[in-house]
Each structure stands twice: as structure tokens, then as C-alpha cells.
PDB file of C-alpha atoms in Angstrom:
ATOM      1  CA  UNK R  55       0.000   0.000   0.000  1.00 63.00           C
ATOM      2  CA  UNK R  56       1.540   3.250  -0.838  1.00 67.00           C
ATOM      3  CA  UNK R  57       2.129   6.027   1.458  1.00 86.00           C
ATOM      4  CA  UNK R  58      -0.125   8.853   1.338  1.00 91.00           C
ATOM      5  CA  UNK R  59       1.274  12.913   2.565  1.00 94.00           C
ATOM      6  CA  UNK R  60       0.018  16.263   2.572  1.00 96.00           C
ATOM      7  CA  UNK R  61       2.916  18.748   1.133  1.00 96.00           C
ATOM      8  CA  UNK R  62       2.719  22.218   0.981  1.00 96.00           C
ATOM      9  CA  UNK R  63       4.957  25.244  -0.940  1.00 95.00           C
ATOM     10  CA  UNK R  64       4.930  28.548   0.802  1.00 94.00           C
ATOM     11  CA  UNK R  65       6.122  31.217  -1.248  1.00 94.00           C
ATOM     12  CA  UNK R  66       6.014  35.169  -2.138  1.00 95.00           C
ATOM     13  CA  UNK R  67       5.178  36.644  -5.379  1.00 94.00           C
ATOM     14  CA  UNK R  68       4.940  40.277  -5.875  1.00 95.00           C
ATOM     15  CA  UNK R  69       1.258  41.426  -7.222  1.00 93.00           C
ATOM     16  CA  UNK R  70       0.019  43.930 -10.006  1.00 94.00           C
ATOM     17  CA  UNK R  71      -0.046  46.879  -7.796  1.00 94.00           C
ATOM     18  CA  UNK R  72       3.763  45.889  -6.838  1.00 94.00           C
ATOM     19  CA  UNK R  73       2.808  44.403  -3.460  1.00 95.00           C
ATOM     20  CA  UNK R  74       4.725  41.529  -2.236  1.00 96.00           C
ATOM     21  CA  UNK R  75       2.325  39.024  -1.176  1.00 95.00           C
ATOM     22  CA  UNK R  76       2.844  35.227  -0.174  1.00 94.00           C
ATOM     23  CA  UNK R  77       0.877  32.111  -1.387  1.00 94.00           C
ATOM     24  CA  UNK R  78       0.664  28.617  -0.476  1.00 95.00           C
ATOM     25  CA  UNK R  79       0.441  25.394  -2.852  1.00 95.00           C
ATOM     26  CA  UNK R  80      -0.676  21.942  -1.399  1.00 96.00           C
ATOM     27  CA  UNK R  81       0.132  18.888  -3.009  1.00 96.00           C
ATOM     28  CA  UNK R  82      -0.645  15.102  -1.973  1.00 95.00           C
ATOM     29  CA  UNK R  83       2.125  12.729  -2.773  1.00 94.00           C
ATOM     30  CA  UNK R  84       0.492   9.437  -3.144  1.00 92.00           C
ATOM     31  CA  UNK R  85       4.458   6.770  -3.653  1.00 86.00           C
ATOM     32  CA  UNK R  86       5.806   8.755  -6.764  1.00 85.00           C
ATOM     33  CA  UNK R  87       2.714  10.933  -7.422  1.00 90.00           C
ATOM     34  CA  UNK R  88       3.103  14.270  -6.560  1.00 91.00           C
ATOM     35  CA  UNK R  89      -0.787  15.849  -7.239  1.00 95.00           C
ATOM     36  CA  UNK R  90      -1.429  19.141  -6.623  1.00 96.00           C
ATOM     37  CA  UNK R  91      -4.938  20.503  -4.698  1.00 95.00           C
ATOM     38  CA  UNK R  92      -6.535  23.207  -4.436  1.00 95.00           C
ATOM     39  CA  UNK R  93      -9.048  24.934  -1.693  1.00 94.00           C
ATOM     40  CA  UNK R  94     -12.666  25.160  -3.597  1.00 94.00           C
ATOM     41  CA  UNK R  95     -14.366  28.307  -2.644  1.00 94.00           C
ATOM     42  CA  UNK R  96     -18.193  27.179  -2.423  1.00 94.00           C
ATOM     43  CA  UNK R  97     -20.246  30.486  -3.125  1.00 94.00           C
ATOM     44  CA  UNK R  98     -23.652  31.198  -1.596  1.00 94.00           C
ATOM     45  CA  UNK R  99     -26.207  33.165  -2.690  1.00 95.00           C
ATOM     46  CA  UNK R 100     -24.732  36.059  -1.738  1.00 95.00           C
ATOM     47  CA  UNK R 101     -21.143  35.349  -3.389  1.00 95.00           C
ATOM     48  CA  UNK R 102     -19.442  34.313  -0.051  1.00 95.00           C
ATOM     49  CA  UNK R 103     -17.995  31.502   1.419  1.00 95.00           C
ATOM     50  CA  UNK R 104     -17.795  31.629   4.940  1.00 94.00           C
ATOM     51  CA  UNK R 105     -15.676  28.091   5.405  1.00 95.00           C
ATOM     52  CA  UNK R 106     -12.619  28.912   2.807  1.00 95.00           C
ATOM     53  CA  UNK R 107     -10.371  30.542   5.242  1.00 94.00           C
ATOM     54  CA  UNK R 108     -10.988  27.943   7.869  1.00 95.00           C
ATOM     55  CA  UNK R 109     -10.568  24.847   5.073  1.00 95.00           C
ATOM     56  CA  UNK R 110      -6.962  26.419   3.822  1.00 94.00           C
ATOM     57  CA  UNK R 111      -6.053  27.019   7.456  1.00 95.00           C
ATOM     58  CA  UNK R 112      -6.641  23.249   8.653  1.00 95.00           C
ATOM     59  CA  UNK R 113      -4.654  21.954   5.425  1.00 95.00           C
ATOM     60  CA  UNK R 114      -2.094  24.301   6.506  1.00 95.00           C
ATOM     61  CA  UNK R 115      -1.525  22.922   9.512  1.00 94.00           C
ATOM     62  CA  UNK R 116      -1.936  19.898   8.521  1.00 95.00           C
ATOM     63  CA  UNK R 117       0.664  19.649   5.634  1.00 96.00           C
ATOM     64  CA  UNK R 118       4.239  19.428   6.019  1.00 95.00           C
ATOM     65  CA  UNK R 119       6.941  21.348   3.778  1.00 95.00           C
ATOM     66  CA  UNK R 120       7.570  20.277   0.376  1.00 92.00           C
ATOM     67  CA  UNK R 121      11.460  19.282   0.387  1.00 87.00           C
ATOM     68  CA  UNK R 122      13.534  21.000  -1.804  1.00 83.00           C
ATOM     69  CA  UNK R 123      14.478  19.626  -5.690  1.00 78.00           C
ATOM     70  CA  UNK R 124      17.718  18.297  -6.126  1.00 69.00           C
ATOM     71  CA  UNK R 125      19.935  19.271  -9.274  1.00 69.00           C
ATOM     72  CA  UNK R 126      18.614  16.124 -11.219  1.00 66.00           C
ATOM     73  CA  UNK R 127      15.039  17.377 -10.364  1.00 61.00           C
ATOM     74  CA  UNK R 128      13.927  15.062  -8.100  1.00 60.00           C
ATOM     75  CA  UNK R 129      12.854  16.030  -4.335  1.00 54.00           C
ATOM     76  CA  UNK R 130      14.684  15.720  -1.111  1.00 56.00           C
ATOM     77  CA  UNK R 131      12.874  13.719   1.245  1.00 56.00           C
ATOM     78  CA  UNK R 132      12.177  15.108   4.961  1.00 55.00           C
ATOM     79  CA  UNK R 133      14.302  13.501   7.233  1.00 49.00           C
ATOM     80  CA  UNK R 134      12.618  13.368  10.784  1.00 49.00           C
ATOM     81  CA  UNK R 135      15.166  12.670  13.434  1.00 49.00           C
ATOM     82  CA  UNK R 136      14.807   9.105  15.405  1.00 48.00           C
ATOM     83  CA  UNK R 137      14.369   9.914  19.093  1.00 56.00           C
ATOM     84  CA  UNK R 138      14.880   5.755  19.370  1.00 55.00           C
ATOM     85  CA  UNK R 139      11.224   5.664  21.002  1.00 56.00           C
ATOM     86  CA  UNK R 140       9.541   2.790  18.867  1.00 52.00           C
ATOM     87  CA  UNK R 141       6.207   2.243  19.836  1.00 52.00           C
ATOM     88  CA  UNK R 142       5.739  -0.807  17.844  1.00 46.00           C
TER      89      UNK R 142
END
């Protein structure tokens, strides 16, 4: 069974008006897969979506860093540290 992660890429771009703003990307990596997502913004009658904000926010905390590419393009993979506490 492949291994499923939330990634995210947190970045600034600079908009029209010249104002540096930052975004965020999410991606699932499903074993060699990486598949970008998006946050759907659900309009109600009135044009609003009162949820977005706290849908981004949750994947947000939820998603870890996407590693940096290599030279040959591929990705680093996050290395958590072994505290040698195995609970299985």
C-alpha cells in the first residue's frame, strides 16, 4: 500500500499593484505521485464563502513542507530525526 502525505509550498510573489504578497500550494504525494490541490471556494447566494479561510487554514496545519528539488530534479525527502522511542 503506498504512502499517502500532505505537502505544501509557501512562497512570495509580488502582485500587479507591486505588493509583495505570499501564497501557499498543497500537493498530496500518493508513492511517486506528486498531485497538486486546491481549496474550492463554495459560493452562496450572496457570493461568499464563509468556510474557505478555515478549510486552507486546517490543510495548513496539517501539511508538512515540500522538500527541496535536487539538481537532477527530483525532491529531497524530509528527514525526521529518530528519538529511538519505537512504539511498535
Amino acid at each position: 500500500m503506498a504512502q499517502v502525505e500532505l505537502l505544501k509550498k509557501v512562497g512570495k510573489y509580488t502582485d500587479k499593484e507591486g505588493r509583495e504578497k505570499q501564497y501557499t500550494n498543497f500537493y498530496v504525494r500518493c508513492g511517486d505521485a506528486l498531485i497538486p490541490i486546491q481549496v474550492c471556494f463554495f459560493a452562496n447566494e450572496a457570493g461568499k464563502d464563509s468556510q474557505y479561510a478555515g478549510r486552507k487554514e486546517v490543510l495548513k496545519a496539517f501539511a508538512e513542507l515540500l522538500p527541496e528539488k535536487t539538481e537532477n530534479g527530483t525532491h529531497k525527502p524530509n528527514v525526521v530525526p529518530h528519538d529511538g522511542n519505537d512504539p511498535f
